[in-house]
Amino acid sequence: MSDDEFQALAPSLQNVIDQKSLQWVFVGGKGGVGKTTTSSSLAVQMAAARKSVLLISTDPAHNLSDAFGQKFNKDPTLVNGFDNLYCMEIDPTSSIQEMIESTDNSAMNSIMQDLAFAIPGVDEAMGFAEVMKLVKSMEYEVIIFDTAPTGHTLRFLSFPTVLEKALAKVSQLSGRFGPMMQQMSGMMGVNANHEDIFAKLESMRAVINEVNQQFQDPDKTTFVCVCISEFLSLYETERLVQELTNGNIDTHNIVVNQLLFPPKDSNCDQCQVRHKMQQKYLEQIFDLYEDFHVTLLPLLTTEVRGVDRLKAFSRLLLEPFQPPK
């Protein structure tokens, strides 16, 4: 690819704002690279271009409340100063506990549930499905996910398989022990309705399958990778891009955060050394991702907290940062 062609890809997230068909935007990367600041800033800009935007944090260490300076919980809350931007913070793993507690808690049903949930990942899959059911019932034009650090981000791709295993397990057990359990429950005077848990798993699987299909449609979903210009972060980003590609999830944006641009006459040795190191990895990022929009964000001297600072910082996602000469 020639330099002229390379310049054609704008170094900003304007392409995400302009893609009106987008319904789901994921923002992810290694811990501590500025995912929450990036997703919050993107949501601020998205709110200026769309009718309604929901920003969801699925990271157990919820930072959205800190970023906006406003308390959020598991219900969508309107962000102060906006009339169309909502935030919610959810812990996917806690949804499963609530679901278990809300079901008929007979001894037999508990046994069936324990057996079903013994399969690794079922709790996460169910939690994710609960969240998705909730989100799908809401009328938002675009939903932005501030995801947990990389390791957890792509688990949802394997959830349909996980739930199928759980379904097979429950089905096999109810076929084998169903008549005996019905008999015992009749004698004990309790209700062993294993069909209940079976139906629940089945409905969850249907939701996840449907949502995953949407996630694999590049017109509806894209993934923005956030990183910093260091070896470990670059390595993690490459792994994330590979996994997204294998999972058929569109990704063509990388945000490189916390870049240092010391003035030429600066006598800060650490700044100069760090700048040199960052430039080395930045060159590698440009080589690796020449068909990506690479957005460069500077390291600031203040924290990006509160709506006003987020609005100011969010402009850098659309207008490429010009380092001081």
CSV table of C-alpha atoms in Angstrom, one decimal:
chain,number,residue,atom,x,y,z
A,1,MET,CA,0.0,0.0,0.0
A,2,SER,CA,1.5,3.4,-1.0
A,3,ASP,CA,1.7,6.4,1.4
A,4,ASP,CA,-1.0,8.1,-0.6
A,5,GLU,CA,-3.5,5.3,-0.1
A,6,PHE,CA,-2.5,5.0,3.5
A,7,GLN,CA,-3.4,8.6,4.1
A,8,ALA,CA,-7.0,7.8,2.9
A,9,LEU,CA,-7.8,6.3,6.3
A,10,ALA,CA,-8.5,9.2,8.6
A,11,PRO,CA,-6.7,9.0,12.0
A,12,SER,CA,-10.0,9.5,13.9
A,13,LEU,CA,-13.2,7.8,15.0
A,14,GLN,CA,-15.3,9.9,12.7
A,15,ASN,CA,-16.0,6.8,10.7
A,16,VAL,CA,-17.8,5.2,13.7
A,17,ILE,CA,-20.0,8.3,14.2
A,18,ASP,CA,-20.8,8.5,10.5
A,19,GLN,CA,-21.8,4.8,10.1
A,20,LYS,CA,-25.5,5.3,10.8
A,21,SER,CA,-26.3,1.5,10.6
A,22,LEU,CA,-24.2,0.8,13.7
A,23,GLN,CA,-26.2,-0.5,16.7
A,24,TRP,CA,-23.4,-2.0,18.9
A,25,VAL,CA,-20.0,-0.5,19.5
A,26,PHE,CA,-17.5,-2.4,21.8
A,27,VAL,CA,-14.5,-0.6,23.3
A,28,GLY,CA,-11.9,-2.9,24.7
A,29,GLY,CA,-8.2,-3.5,25.4
A,30,LYS,CA,-5.8,-4.2,28.2
A,31,GLY,CA,-6.4,-2.9,31.7
A,32,GLY,CA,-5.3,0.7,32.4
A,33,VAL,CA,-5.1,1.9,28.8
A,34,GLY,CA,-8.0,4.3,29.0
A,35,LYS,CA,-10.9,2.2,27.8
A,36,THR,CA,-13.5,4.0,30.0
A,37,THR,CA,-12.3,7.5,29.0
A,38,THR,CA,-12.4,6.5,25.3
A,39,SER,CA,-15.8,4.8,25.5
A,40,SER,CA,-17.3,7.7,27.5
A,41,SER,CA,-15.9,10.2,25.1
A,42,LEU,CA,-17.2,8.2,22.1
A,43,ALA,CA,-20.6,8.1,23.8
A,44,VAL,CA,-20.6,11.9,24.2
A,45,GLN,CA,-19.8,12.4,20.5
A,46,MET,CA,-22.3,9.7,19.5
A,47,ALA,CA,-25.0,11.4,21.5
A,48,ALA,CA,-24.5,14.5,19.3
A,49,ALA,CA,-25.2,12.4,16.2
A,50,ARG,CA,-27.9,9.9,17.3
A,51,LYS,CA,-31.3,10.1,18.9
A,52,SER,CA,-30.5,7.9,21.9
A,53,VAL,CA,-27.3,6.3,23.2
A,54,LEU,CA,-26.8,3.8,26.0
A,55,LEU,CA,-23.3,3.3,27.5
A,56,ILE,CA,-22.9,0.0,29.4
A,57,SER,CA,-20.0,-1.0,31.6
A,58,THR,CA,-19.5,-4.7,31.9
A,59,ASP,CA,-16.3,-4.3,33.8
A,60,PRO,CA,-16.7,-5.4,37.4
A,61,ALA,CA,-14.4,-2.5,38.4
A,62,HIS,CA,-17.0,0.1,37.3
A,63,ASN,CA,-15.5,3.4,36.3
A,64,LEU,CA,-18.3,5.1,34.5
A,65,SER,CA,-19.5,6.7,37.7
A,66,ASP,CA,-16.0,8.1,38.2
A,67,ALA,CA,-15.7,9.3,34.7
A,68,PHE,CA,-19.0,11.2,34.6
A,69,GLY,CA,-18.9,12.2,38.3
A,70,GLN,CA,-22.4,10.7,38.7
A,71,LYS,CA,-23.6,7.5,40.4
A,72,PHE,CA,-24.9,4.8,38.0
A,73,ASN,CA,-26.4,1.4,38.7
A,74,LYS,CA,-27.9,-1.5,36.8
A,75,ASP,CA,-30.8,0.6,35.5
A,76,PRO,CA,-30.1,3.0,32.6
A,77,THR,CA,-29.7,6.5,34.1
A,78,LEU,CA,-29.8,9.8,32.1
A,79,VAL,CA,-26.4,11.5,32.2
A,80,ASN,CA,-26.5,15.0,33.7
A,81,GLY,CA,-26.3,17.7,31.0
A,82,PHE,CA,-27.7,15.3,28.3
A,83,ASP,CA,-31.2,14.4,27.1
A,84,ASN,CA,-30.3,11.4,25.1
A,85,LEU,CA,-27.2,9.7,26.7
A,86,TYR,CA,-27.8,7.0,29.3
A,87,CYS,CA,-25.4,4.9,31.4
A,88,MET,CA,-25.7,1.7,33.3
A,89,GLU,CA,-23.1,-0.4,35.2
A,90,ILE,CA,-23.7,-4.2,35.3
A,91,ASP,CA,-21.9,-7.2,36.7
A,92,PRO,CA,-22.8,-10.1,34.4
A,93,THR,CA,-22.0,-12.7,37.0
A,94,SER,CA,-24.4,-11.2,39.6
A,95,SER,CA,-27.4,-11.7,37.2
A,96,ILE,CA,-27.2,-15.4,37.5
A,97,GLN,CA,-27.5,-15.3,41.3
A,98,GLU,CA,-30.6,-13.2,41.0
A,99,MET,CA,-32.1,-15.6,38.5
A,100,ILE,CA,-31.5,-18.6,40.8
A,101,GLU,CA,-33.1,-16.8,43.7
A,102,SER,CA,-36.1,-15.9,41.7
A,103,THR,CA,-36.9,-19.4,40.5
A,104,ASP,CA,-38.9,-22.0,42.4
A,105,ASN,CA,-36.4,-23.1,45.0
A,106,SER,CA,-37.5,-26.7,45.6
A,107,ALA,CA,-34.9,-29.2,46.5
A,108,MET,CA,-35.2,-31.0,43.2
A,109,ASN,CA,-35.0,-27.9,41.2
A,110,SER,CA,-31.9,-26.8,43.1
A,111,ILE,CA,-30.2,-30.2,42.2
A,112,MET,CA,-31.0,-29.6,38.5
A,113,GLN,CA,-29.7,-26.1,38.6
A,114,ASP,CA,-26.5,-27.2,40.4
A,115,LEU,CA,-25.9,-29.8,37.7
A,116,ALA,CA,-26.5,-27.4,34.9
A,117,PHE,CA,-24.3,-24.7,36.4
A,118,ALA,CA,-21.5,-27.1,37.0
A,119,ILE,CA,-20.5,-26.7,33.4
A,120,PRO,CA,-17.7,-24.0,33.3
A,121,GLY,CA,-18.9,-20.6,31.9
A,122,VAL,CA,-22.6,-21.3,32.3
A,123,ASP,CA,-23.0,-18.6,35.0
A,124,GLU,CA,-21.3,-16.0,32.8
A,125,ALA,CA,-23.3,-17.0,29.7
A,126,MET,CA,-26.6,-16.8,31.6
A,127,GLY,CA,-25.6,-13.4,33.1
A,128,PHE,CA,-24.7,-12.1,29.6
A,129,ALA,CA,-28.0,-13.4,28.2
A,130,GLU,CA,-29.9,-11.7,31.0
A,131,VAL,CA,-28.2,-8.4,30.2
A,132,MET,CA,-28.8,-8.8,26.5
A,133,LYS,CA,-32.5,-9.6,27.1
A,134,LEU,CA,-32.8,-6.4,29.1
A,135,VAL,CA,-30.9,-4.3,26.6
A,136,LYS,CA,-32.8,-5.6,23.6
A,137,SER,CA,-36.1,-4.7,25.2
A,138,MET,CA,-34.9,-1.0,25.4
A,139,GLU,CA,-35.2,1.4,22.6
A,140,TYR,CA,-31.8,2.8,22.0
A,141,GLU,CA,-30.4,3.7,18.6
A,142,VAL,CA,-26.9,2.7,19.5
A,143,ILE,CA,-25.4,0.8,22.5
A,144,ILE,CA,-21.7,1.2,23.5
A,145,PHE,CA,-20.0,-1.4,25.7
A,146,ASP,CA,-17.2,-0.4,28.0
A,147,THR,CA,-15.8,-4.0,28.3
A,148,ALA,CA,-13.8,-5.8,30.9
A,149,PRO,CA,-10.0,-6.2,30.2
A,150,THR,CA,-9.2,-8.3,27.1
A,151,GLY,CA,-9.4,-11.8,28.6
A,152,HIS,CA,-13.1,-11.4,29.4
A,153,THR,CA,-14.1,-9.4,26.4
A,154,LEU,CA,-14.6,-12.2,23.8
A,155,ARG,CA,-16.1,-14.9,26.1
A,156,PHE,CA,-19.6,-14.2,24.7
A,157,LEU,CA,-18.5,-15.8,21.4
A,158,SER,CA,-18.3,-19.2,23.1
A,159,PHE,CA,-21.5,-18.8,25.1
A,160,PRO,CA,-23.9,-20.5,22.7
A,161,THR,CA,-21.8,-23.6,22.8
A,162,VAL,CA,-21.6,-23.5,26.6
A,163,LEU,CA,-25.3,-23.2,26.9
A,164,GLU,CA,-25.8,-26.0,24.5
A,165,LYS,CA,-23.7,-28.2,26.7
A,166,ALA,CA,-25.8,-27.2,29.8
A,167,LEU,CA,-29.0,-27.9,27.8
A,168,ALA,CA,-27.7,-31.4,26.8
A,169,LYS,CA,-26.8,-32.1,30.4
A,170,VAL,CA,-30.2,-31.1,31.8
A,171,SER,CA,-32.0,-33.0,29.0
A,172,GLN,CA,-29.9,-36.1,29.6
A,173,LEU,CA,-30.5,-36.0,33.3
A,174,SER,CA,-34.2,-35.3,33.1
A,175,GLY,CA,-34.5,-38.2,30.7
A,176,ARG,CA,-32.7,-40.5,32.9
A,177,PHE,CA,-33.9,-39.4,36.4
A,178,GLY,CA,-37.1,-37.5,35.4
A,179,PRO,CA,-39.7,-40.2,36.2
A,180,MET,CA,-37.9,-41.2,39.5
A,181,MET,CA,-37.7,-37.5,40.5
A,182,GLN,CA,-41.3,-36.9,39.7
A,183,GLN,CA,-42.2,-39.9,41.8
A,184,MET,CA,-40.0,-38.7,44.7
A,185,SER,CA,-41.3,-35.2,44.5
A,186,GLY,CA,-44.8,-36.5,44.6
A,187,MET,CA,-44.1,-38.4,47.8
A,188,MET,CA,-42.3,-35.4,49.3
A,189,GLY,CA,-44.9,-33.0,48.3
A,190,VAL,CA,-42.6,-30.7,46.4
A,191,ASN,CA,-42.6,-29.5,42.8
A,192,ALA,CA,-39.6,-30.7,40.7
A,193,ASN,CA,-40.3,-28.9,37.5
A,194,HIS,CA,-37.0,-29.4,35.6
A,195,GLU,CA,-38.8,-28.2,32.5
A,196,ASP,CA,-38.6,-24.7,34.0
A,197,ILE,CA,-34.8,-24.6,34.1
A,198,PHE,CA,-34.6,-26.3,30.7
A,199,ALA,CA,-36.9,-23.6,29.2
A,200,LYS,CA,-34.9,-20.9,30.8
A,201,LEU,CA,-31.6,-22.2,29.4
A,202,GLU,CA,-33.2,-22.6,26.0
A,203,SER,CA,-34.5,-19.0,25.9
A,204,MET,CA,-31.1,-17.7,27.0
A,205,ARG,CA,-29.4,-19.7,24.2
A,206,ALA,CA,-31.9,-18.3,21.6
A,207,VAL,CA,-31.1,-14.7,22.8
A,208,ILE,CA,-27.4,-15.2,22.7
A,209,ASN,CA,-27.5,-16.8,19.3
A,210,GLU,CA,-29.6,-13.9,17.9
A,211,VAL,CA,-27.3,-11.3,19.5
A,212,ASN,CA,-24.1,-13.1,18.3
A,213,GLN,CA,-25.5,-13.0,14.7
A,214,GLN,CA,-25.9,-9.2,15.1
A,215,PHE,CA,-22.4,-8.9,16.5
A,216,GLN,CA,-21.0,-10.7,13.5
A,217,ASP,CA,-22.7,-8.2,11.1
A,218,PRO,CA,-20.2,-5.4,10.2
A,219,ASP,CA,-23.1,-3.1,9.4
A,220,LYS,CA,-24.4,-3.4,12.9
A,221,THR,CA,-21.3,-4.0,15.1
A,222,THR,CA,-17.8,-2.8,15.3
A,223,PHE,CA,-15.0,-3.1,17.9
A,224,VAL,CA,-12.7,-0.2,18.9
A,225,CYS,CA,-9.4,-1.4,20.3
A,226,VAL,CA,-7.7,0.8,22.8
A,227,CYS,CA,-4.0,0.5,23.6
A,228,ILE,CA,-0.9,2.4,24.7
A,229,SER,CA,2.4,2.5,22.8
A,230,GLU,CA,4.2,-0.2,24.7
A,231,PHE,CA,5.2,-3.8,24.0
A,232,LEU,CA,2.7,-5.6,26.2
A,233,SER,CA,-0.2,-3.5,25.1
A,234,LEU,CA,0.7,-3.9,21.5
A,235,TYR,CA,1.0,-7.7,22.0
A,236,GLU,CA,-2.4,-7.8,23.7
A,237,THR,CA,-4.0,-5.6,20.9
A,238,GLU,CA,-2.7,-8.0,18.2
A,239,ARG,CA,-4.1,-10.9,20.1
A,240,LEU,CA,-7.5,-9.1,20.5
A,241,VAL,CA,-7.5,-8.2,16.7
A,242,GLN,CA,-6.8,-11.9,15.8
A,243,GLU,CA,-9.5,-13.2,18.1
A,244,LEU,CA,-12.0,-10.7,16.8
A,245,THR,CA,-11.1,-11.6,13.2
A,246,ASN,CA,-11.6,-15.4,14.1
A,247,GLY,CA,-14.9,-14.6,15.6
A,248,ASN,CA,-16.0,-12.6,12.5
A,249,ILE,CA,-16.4,-9.4,14.5
A,250,ASP,CA,-15.5,-6.2,12.6
A,251,THR,CA,-12.6,-4.1,13.8
A,252,HIS,CA,-11.0,-1.3,11.9
A,253,ASN,CA,-10.2,1.3,14.6
A,254,ILE,CA,-7.3,1.5,17.0
A,255,VAL,CA,-7.0,4.2,19.6
A,256,VAL,CA,-3.4,4.8,20.9
A,257,ASN,CA,-3.7,6.6,24.2
A,258,GLN,CA,-1.3,8.4,26.6
A,259,LEU,CA,1.2,9.5,24.0
A,260,LEU,CA,4.0,11.9,25.2
A,261,PHE,CA,4.9,14.9,23.0
A,262,PRO,CA,7.7,16.7,24.9
A,263,PRO,CA,8.8,20.1,23.4
A,264,LYS,CA,12.1,20.0,21.5
A,265,ASP,CA,13.8,22.1,24.1
A,266,SER,CA,12.6,19.9,27.0
A,267,ASN,CA,15.3,18.9,29.4
A,268,CYS,CA,13.2,16.1,31.0
A,269,ASP,CA,15.2,12.9,30.3
A,270,GLN,CA,12.4,10.6,31.2
A,271,CYS,CA,10.0,12.4,28.8
A,272,GLN,CA,12.5,12.1,25.9
A,273,VAL,CA,13.3,8.4,26.6
A,274,ARG,CA,9.6,7.5,26.9
A,275,HIS,CA,8.8,9.5,23.8
A,276,LYS,CA,11.5,7.7,21.8
A,277,MET,CA,10.2,4.3,23.1
A,278,GLN,CA,6.6,5.2,22.2
A,279,GLN,CA,7.6,6.3,18.7
A,280,LYS,CA,9.2,2.9,18.1
A,281,TYR,CA,6.1,1.0,19.0
A,282,LEU,CA,3.9,3.6,17.1
A,283,GLU,CA,5.8,2.7,13.9
A,284,GLN,CA,5.1,-0.9,14.5
A,285,ILE,CA,1.4,-0.1,15.1
A,286,PHE,CA,1.3,1.8,11.8
A,287,ASP,CA,3.0,-1.1,10.0
A,288,LEU,CA,0.7,-3.8,11.5
A,289,TYR,CA,-2.5,-1.8,11.1
A,290,GLU,CA,-2.1,0.1,7.8
A,291,ASP,CA,-5.7,-0.8,6.9
A,292,PHE,CA,-7.1,0.6,10.3
A,293,HIS,CA,-8.0,4.0,11.4
A,294,VAL,CA,-5.3,4.8,14.0
A,295,THR,CA,-6.3,7.6,16.4
A,296,LEU,CA,-3.6,9.1,18.5
A,297,LEU,CA,-4.4,10.7,21.9
A,298,PRO,CA,-2.0,12.6,24.1
A,299,LEU,CA,-1.2,12.1,27.7
A,300,LEU,CA,-2.8,15.0,29.6
A,301,THR,CA,-1.7,16.8,32.6
A,302,THR,CA,-5.2,16.5,34.2
A,303,GLU,CA,-7.6,13.7,34.7
A,304,VAL,CA,-10.5,13.4,32.3
A,305,ARG,CA,-13.3,13.5,34.8
A,306,GLY,CA,-16.7,15.1,34.6
A,307,VAL,CA,-18.9,15.9,31.6
A,308,ASP,CA,-17.1,19.2,30.6
A,309,ARG,CA,-13.7,17.5,30.5
A,310,LEU,CA,-15.1,14.5,28.7
A,311,LYS,CA,-16.7,16.8,26.1
A,312,ALA,CA,-13.4,18.6,25.5
A,313,PHE,CA,-11.4,15.4,25.4
A,314,SER,CA,-13.9,13.7,23.1
A,315,ARG,CA,-13.2,16.2,20.4
A,316,LEU,CA,-9.7,14.6,20.1
A,317,LEU,CA,-11.4,11.4,18.8
A,318,LEU,CA,-12.6,13.3,15.8
A,319,GLU,CA,-10.0,16.0,15.2
A,320,PRO,CA,-6.5,14.5,15.0
A,321,PHE,CA,-4.2,15.8,17.8
A,322,GLN,CA,-1.5,18.1,16.6
A,323,PRO,CA,1.6,17.7,18.7
A,324,PRO,CA,3.5,20.9,19.5
A,325,LYS,CA,6.2,21.8,16.9
